[in-house]
GROMACS .gro file of C-alpha atoms in nm:
model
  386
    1UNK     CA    1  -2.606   3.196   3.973
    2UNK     CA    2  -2.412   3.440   3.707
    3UNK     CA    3  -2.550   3.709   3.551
    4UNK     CA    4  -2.733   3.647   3.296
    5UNK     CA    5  -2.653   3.732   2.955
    6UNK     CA    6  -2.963   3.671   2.803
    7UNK     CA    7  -3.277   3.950   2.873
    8UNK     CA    8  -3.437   3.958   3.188
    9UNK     CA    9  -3.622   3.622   3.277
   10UNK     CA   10  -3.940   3.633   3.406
   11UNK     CA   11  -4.020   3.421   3.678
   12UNK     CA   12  -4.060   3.048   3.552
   13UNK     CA   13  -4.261   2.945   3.920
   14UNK     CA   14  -4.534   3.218   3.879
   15UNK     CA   15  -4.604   3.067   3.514
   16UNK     CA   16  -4.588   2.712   3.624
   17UNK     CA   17  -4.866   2.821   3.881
   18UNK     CA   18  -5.085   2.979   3.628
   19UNK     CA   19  -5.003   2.653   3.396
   20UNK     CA   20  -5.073   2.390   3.646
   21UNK     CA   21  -5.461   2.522   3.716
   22UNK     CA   22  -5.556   2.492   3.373
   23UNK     CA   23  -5.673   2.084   3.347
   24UNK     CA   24  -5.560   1.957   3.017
   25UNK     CA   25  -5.590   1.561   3.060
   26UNK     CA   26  -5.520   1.364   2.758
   27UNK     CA   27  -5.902   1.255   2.595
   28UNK     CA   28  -5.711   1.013   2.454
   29UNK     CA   29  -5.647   0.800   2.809
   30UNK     CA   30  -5.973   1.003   2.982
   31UNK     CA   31  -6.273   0.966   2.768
   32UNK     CA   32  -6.426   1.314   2.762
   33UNK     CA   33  -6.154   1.475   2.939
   34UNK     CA   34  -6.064   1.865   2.940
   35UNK     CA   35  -5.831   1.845   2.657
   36UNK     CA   36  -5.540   2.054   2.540
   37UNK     CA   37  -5.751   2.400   2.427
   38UNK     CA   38  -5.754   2.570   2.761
   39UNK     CA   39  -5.418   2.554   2.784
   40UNK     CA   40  -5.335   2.659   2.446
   41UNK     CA   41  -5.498   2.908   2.460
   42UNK     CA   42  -5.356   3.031   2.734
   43UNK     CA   43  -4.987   2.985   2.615
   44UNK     CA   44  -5.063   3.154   2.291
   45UNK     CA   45  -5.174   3.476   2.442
   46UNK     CA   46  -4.879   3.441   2.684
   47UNK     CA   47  -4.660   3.431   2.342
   48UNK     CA   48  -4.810   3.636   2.146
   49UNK     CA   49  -4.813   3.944   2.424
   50UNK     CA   50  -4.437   3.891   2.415
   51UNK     CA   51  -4.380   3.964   2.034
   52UNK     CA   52  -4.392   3.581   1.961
   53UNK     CA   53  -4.574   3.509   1.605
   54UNK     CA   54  -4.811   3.260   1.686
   55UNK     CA   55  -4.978   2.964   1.508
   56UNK     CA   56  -5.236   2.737   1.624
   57UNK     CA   57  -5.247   2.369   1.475
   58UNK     CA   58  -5.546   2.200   1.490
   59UNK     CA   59  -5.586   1.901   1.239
   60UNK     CA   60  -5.796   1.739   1.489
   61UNK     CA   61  -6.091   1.958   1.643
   62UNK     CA   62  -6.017   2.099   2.020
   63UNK     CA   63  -5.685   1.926   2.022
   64UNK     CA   64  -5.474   2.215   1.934
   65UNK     CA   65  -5.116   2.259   1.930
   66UNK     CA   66  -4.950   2.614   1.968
   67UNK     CA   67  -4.586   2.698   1.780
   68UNK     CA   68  -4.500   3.090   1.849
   69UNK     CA   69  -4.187   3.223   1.637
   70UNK     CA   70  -3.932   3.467   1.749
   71UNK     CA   71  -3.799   3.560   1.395
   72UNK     CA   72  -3.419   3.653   1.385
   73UNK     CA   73  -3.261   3.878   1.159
   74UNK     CA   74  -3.146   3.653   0.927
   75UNK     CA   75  -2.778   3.411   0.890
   76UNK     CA   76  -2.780   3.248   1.245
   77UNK     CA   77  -2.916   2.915   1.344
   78UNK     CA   78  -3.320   2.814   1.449
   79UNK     CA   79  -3.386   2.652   1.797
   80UNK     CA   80  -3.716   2.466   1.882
   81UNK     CA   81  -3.819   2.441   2.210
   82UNK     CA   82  -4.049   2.116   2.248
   83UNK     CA   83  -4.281   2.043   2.529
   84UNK     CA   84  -4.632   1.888   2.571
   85UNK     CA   85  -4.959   2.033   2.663
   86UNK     CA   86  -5.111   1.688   2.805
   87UNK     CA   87  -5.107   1.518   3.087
   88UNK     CA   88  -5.260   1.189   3.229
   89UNK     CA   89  -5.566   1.172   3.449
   90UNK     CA   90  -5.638   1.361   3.773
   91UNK     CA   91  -5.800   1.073   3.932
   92UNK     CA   92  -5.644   0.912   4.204
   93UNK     CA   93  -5.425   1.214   4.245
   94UNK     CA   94  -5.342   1.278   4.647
   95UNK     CA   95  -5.527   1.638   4.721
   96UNK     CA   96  -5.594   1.878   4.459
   97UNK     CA   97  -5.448   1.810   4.145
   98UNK     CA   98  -5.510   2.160   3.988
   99UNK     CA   99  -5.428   2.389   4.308
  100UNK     CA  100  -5.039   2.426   4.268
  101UNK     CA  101  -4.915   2.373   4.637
  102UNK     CA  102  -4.563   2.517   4.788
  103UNK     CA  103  -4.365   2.342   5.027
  104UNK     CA  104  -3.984   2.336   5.082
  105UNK     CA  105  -3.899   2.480   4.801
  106UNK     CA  106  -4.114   2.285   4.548
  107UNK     CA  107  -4.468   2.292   4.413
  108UNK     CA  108  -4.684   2.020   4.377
  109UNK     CA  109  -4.950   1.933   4.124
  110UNK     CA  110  -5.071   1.729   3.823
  111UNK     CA  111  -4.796   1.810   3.517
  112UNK     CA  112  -4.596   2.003   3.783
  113UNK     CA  113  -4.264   1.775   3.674
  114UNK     CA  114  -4.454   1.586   3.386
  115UNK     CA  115  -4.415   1.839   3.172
  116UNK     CA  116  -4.550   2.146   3.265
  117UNK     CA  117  -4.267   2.299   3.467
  118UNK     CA  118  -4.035   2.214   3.138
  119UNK     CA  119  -4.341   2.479   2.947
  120UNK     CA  120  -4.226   2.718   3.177
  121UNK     CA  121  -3.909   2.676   3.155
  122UNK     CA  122  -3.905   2.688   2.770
  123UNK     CA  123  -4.149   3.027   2.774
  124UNK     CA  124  -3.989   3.222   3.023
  125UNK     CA  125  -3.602   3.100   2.832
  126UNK     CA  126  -3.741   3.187   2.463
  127UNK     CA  127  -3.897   3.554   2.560
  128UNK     CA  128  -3.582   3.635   2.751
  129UNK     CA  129  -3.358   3.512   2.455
  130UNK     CA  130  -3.628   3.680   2.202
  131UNK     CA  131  -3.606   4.012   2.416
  132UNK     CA  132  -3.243   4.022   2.261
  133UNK     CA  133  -3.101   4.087   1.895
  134UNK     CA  134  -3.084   3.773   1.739
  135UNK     CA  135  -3.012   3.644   1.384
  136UNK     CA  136  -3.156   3.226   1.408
  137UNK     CA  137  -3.566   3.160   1.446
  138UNK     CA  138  -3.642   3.086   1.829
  139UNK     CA  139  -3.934   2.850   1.788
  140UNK     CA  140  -4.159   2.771   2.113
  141UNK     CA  141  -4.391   2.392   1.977
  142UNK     CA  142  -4.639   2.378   2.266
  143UNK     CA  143  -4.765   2.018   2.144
  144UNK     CA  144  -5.049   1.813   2.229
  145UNK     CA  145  -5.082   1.410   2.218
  146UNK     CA  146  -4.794   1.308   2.362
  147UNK     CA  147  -4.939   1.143   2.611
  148UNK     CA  148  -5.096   0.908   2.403
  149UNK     CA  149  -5.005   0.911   2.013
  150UNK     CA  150  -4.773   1.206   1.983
  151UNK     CA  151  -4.995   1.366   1.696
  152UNK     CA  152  -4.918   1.696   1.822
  153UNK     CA  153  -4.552   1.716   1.778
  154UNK     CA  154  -4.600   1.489   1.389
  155UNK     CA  155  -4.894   1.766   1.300
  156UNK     CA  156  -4.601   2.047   1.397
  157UNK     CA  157  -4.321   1.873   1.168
  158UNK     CA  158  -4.536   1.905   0.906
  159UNK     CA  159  -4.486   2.303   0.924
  160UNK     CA  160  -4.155   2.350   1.089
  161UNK     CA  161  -3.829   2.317   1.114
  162UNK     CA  162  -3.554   2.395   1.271
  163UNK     CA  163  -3.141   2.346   1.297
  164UNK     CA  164  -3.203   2.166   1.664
  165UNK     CA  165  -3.401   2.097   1.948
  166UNK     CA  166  -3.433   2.119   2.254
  167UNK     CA  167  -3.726   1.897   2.451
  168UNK     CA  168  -3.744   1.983   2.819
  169UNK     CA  169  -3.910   1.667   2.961
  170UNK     CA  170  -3.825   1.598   3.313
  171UNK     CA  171  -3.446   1.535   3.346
  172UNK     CA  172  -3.292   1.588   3.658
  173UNK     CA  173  -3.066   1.848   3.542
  174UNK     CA  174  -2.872   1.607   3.313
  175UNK     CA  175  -2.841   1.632   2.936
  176UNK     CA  176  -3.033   1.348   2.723
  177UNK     CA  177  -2.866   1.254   2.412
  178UNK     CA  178  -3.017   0.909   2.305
  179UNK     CA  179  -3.321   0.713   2.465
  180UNK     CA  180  -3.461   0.363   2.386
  181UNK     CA  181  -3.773   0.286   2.135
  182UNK     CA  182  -3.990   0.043   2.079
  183UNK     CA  183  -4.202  -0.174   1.875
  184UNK     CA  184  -4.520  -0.387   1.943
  185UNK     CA  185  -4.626  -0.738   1.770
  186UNK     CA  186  -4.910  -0.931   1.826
  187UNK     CA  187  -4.838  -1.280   1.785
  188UNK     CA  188  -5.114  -1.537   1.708
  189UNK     CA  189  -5.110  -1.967   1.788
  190UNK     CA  190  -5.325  -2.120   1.589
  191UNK     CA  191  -5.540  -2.416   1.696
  192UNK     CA  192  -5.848  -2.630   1.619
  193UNK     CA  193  -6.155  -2.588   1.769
  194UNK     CA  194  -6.346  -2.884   1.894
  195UNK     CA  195  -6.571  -2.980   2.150
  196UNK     CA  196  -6.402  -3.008   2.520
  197UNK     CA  197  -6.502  -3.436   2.469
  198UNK     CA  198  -6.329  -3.443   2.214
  199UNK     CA  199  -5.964  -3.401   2.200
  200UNK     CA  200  -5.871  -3.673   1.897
  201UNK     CA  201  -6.062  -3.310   1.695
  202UNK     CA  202  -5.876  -2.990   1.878
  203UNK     CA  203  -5.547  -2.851   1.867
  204UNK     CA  204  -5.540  -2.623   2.208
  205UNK     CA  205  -5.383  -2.286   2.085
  206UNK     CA  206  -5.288  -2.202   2.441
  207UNK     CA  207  -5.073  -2.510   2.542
  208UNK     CA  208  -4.896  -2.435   2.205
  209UNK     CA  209  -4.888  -2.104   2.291
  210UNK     CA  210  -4.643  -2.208   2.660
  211UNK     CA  211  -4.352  -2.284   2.389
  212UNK     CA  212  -4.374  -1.923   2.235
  213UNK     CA  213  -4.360  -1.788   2.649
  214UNK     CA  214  -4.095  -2.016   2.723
  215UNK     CA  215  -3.906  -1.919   2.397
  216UNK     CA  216  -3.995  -1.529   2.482
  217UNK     CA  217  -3.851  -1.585   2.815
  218UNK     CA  218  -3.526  -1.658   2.725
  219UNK     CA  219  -3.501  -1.421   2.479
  220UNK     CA  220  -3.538  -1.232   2.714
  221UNK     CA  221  -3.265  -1.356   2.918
  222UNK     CA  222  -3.008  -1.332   2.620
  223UNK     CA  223  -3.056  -0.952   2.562
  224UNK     CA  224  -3.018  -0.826   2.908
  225UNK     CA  225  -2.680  -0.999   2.921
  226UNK     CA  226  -2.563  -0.914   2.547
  227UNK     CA  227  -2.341  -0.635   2.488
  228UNK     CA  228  -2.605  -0.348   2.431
  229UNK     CA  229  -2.546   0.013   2.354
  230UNK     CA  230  -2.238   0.222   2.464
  231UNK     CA  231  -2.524   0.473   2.649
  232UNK     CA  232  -2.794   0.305   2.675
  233UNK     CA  233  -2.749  -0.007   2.754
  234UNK     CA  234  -2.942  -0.356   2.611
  235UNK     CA  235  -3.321  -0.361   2.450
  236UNK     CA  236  -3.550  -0.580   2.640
  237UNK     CA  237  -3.874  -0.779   2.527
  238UNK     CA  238  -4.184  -0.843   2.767
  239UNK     CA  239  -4.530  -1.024   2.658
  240UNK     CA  240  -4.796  -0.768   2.772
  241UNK     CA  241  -5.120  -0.932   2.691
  242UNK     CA  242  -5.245  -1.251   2.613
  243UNK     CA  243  -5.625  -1.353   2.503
  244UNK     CA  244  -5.727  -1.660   2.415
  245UNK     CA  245  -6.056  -1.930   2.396
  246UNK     CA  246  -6.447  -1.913   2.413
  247UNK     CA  247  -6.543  -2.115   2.691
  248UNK     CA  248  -6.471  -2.434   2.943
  249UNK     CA  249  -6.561  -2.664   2.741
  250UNK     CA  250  -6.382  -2.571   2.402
  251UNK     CA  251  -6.051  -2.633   2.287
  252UNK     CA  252  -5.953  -2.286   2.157
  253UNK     CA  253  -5.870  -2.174   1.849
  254UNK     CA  254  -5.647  -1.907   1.846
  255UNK     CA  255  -5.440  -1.744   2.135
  256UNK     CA  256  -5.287  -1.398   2.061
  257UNK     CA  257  -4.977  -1.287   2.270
  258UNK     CA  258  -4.916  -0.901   2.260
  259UNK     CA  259  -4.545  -0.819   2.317
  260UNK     CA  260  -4.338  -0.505   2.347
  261UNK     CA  261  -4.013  -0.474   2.264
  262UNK     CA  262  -3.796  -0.182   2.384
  263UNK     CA  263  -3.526  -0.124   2.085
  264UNK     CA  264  -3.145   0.057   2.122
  265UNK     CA  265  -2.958   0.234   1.806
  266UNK     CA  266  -2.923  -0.070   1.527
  267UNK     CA  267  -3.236  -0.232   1.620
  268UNK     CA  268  -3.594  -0.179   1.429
  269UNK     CA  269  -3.902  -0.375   1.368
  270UNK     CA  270  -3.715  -0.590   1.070
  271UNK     CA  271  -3.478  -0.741   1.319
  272UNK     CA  272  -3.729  -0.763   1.618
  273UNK     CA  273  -3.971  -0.969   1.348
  274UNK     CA  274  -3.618  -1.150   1.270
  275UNK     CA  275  -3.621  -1.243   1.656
  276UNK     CA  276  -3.983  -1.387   1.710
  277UNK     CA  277  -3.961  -1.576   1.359
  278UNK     CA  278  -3.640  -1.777   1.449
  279UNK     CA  279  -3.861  -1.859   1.766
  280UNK     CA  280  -4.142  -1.920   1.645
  281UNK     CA  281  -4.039  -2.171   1.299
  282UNK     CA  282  -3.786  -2.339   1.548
  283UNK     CA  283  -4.099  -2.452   1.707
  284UNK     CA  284  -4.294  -2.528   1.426
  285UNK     CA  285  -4.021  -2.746   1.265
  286UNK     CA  286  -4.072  -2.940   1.560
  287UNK     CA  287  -4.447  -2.974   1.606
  288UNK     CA  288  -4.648  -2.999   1.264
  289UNK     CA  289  -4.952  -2.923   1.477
  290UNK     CA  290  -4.783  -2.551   1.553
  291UNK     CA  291  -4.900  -2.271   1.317
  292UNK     CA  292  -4.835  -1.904   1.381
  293UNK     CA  293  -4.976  -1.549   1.157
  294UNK     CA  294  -4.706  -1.243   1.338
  295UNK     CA  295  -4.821  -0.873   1.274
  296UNK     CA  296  -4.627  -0.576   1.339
  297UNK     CA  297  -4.788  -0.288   1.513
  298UNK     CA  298  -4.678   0.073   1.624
  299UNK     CA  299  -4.308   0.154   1.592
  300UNK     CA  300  -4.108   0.416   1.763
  301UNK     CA  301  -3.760   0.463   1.679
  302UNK     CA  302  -3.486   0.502   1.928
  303UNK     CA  303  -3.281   0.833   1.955
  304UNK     CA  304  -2.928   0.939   1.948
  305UNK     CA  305  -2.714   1.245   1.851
  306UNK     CA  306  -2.361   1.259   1.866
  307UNK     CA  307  -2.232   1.398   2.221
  308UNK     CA  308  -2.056   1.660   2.060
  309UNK     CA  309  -2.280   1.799   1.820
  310UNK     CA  310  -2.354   2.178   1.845
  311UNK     CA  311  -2.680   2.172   2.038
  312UNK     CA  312  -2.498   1.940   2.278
  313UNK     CA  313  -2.184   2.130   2.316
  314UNK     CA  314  -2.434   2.474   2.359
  315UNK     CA  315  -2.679   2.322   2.644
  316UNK     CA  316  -2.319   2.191   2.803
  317UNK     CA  317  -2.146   2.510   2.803
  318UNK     CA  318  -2.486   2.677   2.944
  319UNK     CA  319  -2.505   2.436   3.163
  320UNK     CA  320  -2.176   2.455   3.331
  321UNK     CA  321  -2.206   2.865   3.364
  322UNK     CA  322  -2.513   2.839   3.539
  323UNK     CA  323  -2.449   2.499   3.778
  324UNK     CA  324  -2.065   2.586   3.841
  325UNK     CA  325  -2.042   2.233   3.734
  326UNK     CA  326  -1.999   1.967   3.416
  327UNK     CA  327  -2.365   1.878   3.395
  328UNK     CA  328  -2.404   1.463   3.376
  329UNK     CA  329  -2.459   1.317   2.987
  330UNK     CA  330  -2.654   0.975   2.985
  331UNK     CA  331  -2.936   0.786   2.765
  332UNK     CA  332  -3.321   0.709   2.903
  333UNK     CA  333  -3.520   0.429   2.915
  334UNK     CA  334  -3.827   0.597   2.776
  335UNK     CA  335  -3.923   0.720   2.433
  336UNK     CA  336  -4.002   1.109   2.371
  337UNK     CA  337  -4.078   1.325   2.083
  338UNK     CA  338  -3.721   1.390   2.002
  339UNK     CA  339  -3.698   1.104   1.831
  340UNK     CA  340  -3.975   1.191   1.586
  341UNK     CA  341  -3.803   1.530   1.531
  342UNK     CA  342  -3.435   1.342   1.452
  343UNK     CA  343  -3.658   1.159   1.170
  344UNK     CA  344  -3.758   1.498   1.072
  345UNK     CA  345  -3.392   1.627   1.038
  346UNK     CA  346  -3.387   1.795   1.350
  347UNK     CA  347  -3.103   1.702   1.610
  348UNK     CA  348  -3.179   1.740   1.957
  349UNK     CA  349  -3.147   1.658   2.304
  350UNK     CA  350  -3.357   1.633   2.635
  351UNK     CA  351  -3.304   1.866   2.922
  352UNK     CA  352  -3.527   1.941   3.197
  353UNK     CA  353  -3.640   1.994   3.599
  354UNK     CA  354  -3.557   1.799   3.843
  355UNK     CA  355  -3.855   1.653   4.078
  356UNK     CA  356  -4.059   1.365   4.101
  357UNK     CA  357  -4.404   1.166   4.077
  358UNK     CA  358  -4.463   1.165   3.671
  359UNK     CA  359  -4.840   0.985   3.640
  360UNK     CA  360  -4.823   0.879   4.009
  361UNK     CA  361  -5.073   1.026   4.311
  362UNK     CA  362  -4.819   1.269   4.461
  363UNK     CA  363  -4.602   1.452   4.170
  364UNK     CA  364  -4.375   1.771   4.269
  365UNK     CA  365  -4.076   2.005   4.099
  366UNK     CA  366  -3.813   2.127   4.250
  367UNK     CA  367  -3.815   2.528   4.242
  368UNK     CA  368  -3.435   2.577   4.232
  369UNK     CA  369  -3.401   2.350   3.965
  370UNK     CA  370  -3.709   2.516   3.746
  371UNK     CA  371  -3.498   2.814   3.757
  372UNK     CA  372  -3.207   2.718   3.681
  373UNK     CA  373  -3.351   2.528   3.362
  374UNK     CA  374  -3.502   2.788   3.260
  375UNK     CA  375  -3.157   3.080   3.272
  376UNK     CA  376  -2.975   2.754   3.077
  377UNK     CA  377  -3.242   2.700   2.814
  378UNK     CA  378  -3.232   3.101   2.797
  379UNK     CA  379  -2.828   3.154   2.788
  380UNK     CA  380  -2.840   2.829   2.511
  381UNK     CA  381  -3.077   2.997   2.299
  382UNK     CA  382  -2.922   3.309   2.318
  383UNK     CA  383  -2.565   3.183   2.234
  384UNK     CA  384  -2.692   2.894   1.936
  385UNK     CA  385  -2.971   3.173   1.826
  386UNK     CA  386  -2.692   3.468   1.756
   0.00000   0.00000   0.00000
């Protein structure tokens, strides 16, 4: 590895240790879980000791986000680190979930890769870059929620800002610049209930509902083979729940099909309702006995900046002085936070650790690569920050 020419880093694995005993499972998915307070609290003092001017969000009670501010000097450009608090249950977890465990150069634990080793990456890169003159803001958003309903990171964009991002979720070393989102719909069949004896008086909601699924299907079908996204490939569609009737002997009156639908750059929840209607009235034009109601639920918009904005081009040259190599520039599948910051007029990207297990029983980082995240993130903010 070079020398650094950002301060002196402190060491990102003692930090991760320290992180990983403090339980902060997401209430949201563990009724009456720890929370994100303990942790916060913890990562402000950790902040704050290092000359960091912290302030604690907390628009809902004991679910507090930290953001600590290296100010600069004034005429250079603001970088916001982004990482969340949260993580999903410790049940089911294989040993110890809150005793950090070494082995072969990697430490295992609940939020060790998902996201707590990207924390310390981000803390020990901001002091070190802090620790040095520097004209732009270095902003550390320690956010909770993401885990369930991102409210952390919206609560934070409603008090910062920044000229670009950086979100250190889980990577593998390789440098995120666009990700797929996503939009739900419920979709409801109507039909006539009647007694089971009776079937010159009901209309059975779920048999009419098999034409939707079949129509659903090969939707379905048509996107994975259409021409997609230049990075990240085609949008995809998947019922997820379906509820329907009372009881044996009723013809049911309603069946309601819950559906995801994982959007690319171009697509929203206009053209995904555009999608289910041309389904959905191609059937009804058919069958007067098929009526539908369609309601659009959460949205998340996809993400994408352009690969050579300045953010990109600093994390890449970074990158390459610490690695000796071109580090790898590709889309994800899943949605993150940076997306809600893009919205906000911040450009970003994702770059993080390498490791594995993310909500699974066994979940590890690898040490090498938790230090070598955190000298990049360091050398980037000390080189965008100047």
């Amino acid at each position: 590895m070079p020398e650094a020419t950002h301060g002196v880093l402190e060491d990102p694995v003692a930090l991760l240790q320290d992180l990983v005993r403090i339980n902060s499972v997401n209430p949201d998915l563990v009724p009456g879980a720890a929370g994100e307070a303990a942790l916060a609290d913890f990562t402000a003092d950790w902040l704050q000791r290092r000359g960091f001017t912290v302030t604690r969000l907390e628009a809902v009670s004991g679910r507090p986000s930290i953001v600590a501010v290296a100010a600069g000097t004034g005429g250079g450009k603001s970088l916001m680190f982004n990482g969340h608090l949260d993580t999903v249950t410790l049940a089911g977890y294989d040993g110890d979930p809150l005793e950090p465990r070494l082995e072969d150069d990697r430490m295992y634990g609940r939020g060790t890769f998902d996201m707590k080793a990207g924390i310390a990456a981000m803390m020990t890169a901001a002091a070190a870059a802090a620790s040095r003159p520097h004209a732009g803001d270095i902003i550390v958003a320690l956010v909770a929620d993401e885990e369930f309903a991102s409210a952390g990171t919206e609560e934070v964009l409603r008090h910062f800002t920044a000229d670009a991002a950086i979100v250190s979720e889980p990577t593998h070393e390789d440098i995120v610049i666009a990700h797929r989102g996503f939009v739900w719909f419920d979709v409801t069949i109507h039909g006539t209930a009647a007694h089971g004896s009776r079937p010159d008086l009901g209309i059975d909601a779920i048999a009419k509902t098999g034409r939707f699924l079949t129509g659903l299907d090969e939707l379905s079908r048509s996107l994975l083979t259409g021409p997609g996204h230049a990075v990240l490939g085609t949008g995809s569609i998947h019922a997820s729940l379906i509820r329907g009737g009372e009881e044996l002997s009723s013809y049911p009156a309603a069946c309601t099909v819950s559906l995801e639908r994982r959007t690319v750059p171009g697509e929203s929840a206009a053209t995904v309702e555009g999608e289910l209607r041309e389904i959905l009235d191609a059937i009804a034009a058919s069958d007067p006995d098929f009526s539908y109601t369609l309601a659009a639920g959460l949205e998340r918009h996809a993400f994408e900046v352009p690969a050579d904005a300045p953010i990109v081009r600093a994390v890449m040259a970074a990158a390459g002085a610490v690695m000796g190599q071109a580090a790898a520039v590709r889309g994800e599948a899943f949605w993150t936070d940076a997306s809600l910051m893009l919205e906000a007029g911040i450009p970003g990207l994702l770059f993080g650790v390498d490791g594995a297990g993310a909500h699974a029983a066994t979940e590890w980082v690898d040490l090498g690569s938790l230090k070598r995240v955190s000298h990049i993130l360091a050398a980037t903010a000390t080189d965008f920050c100047h």
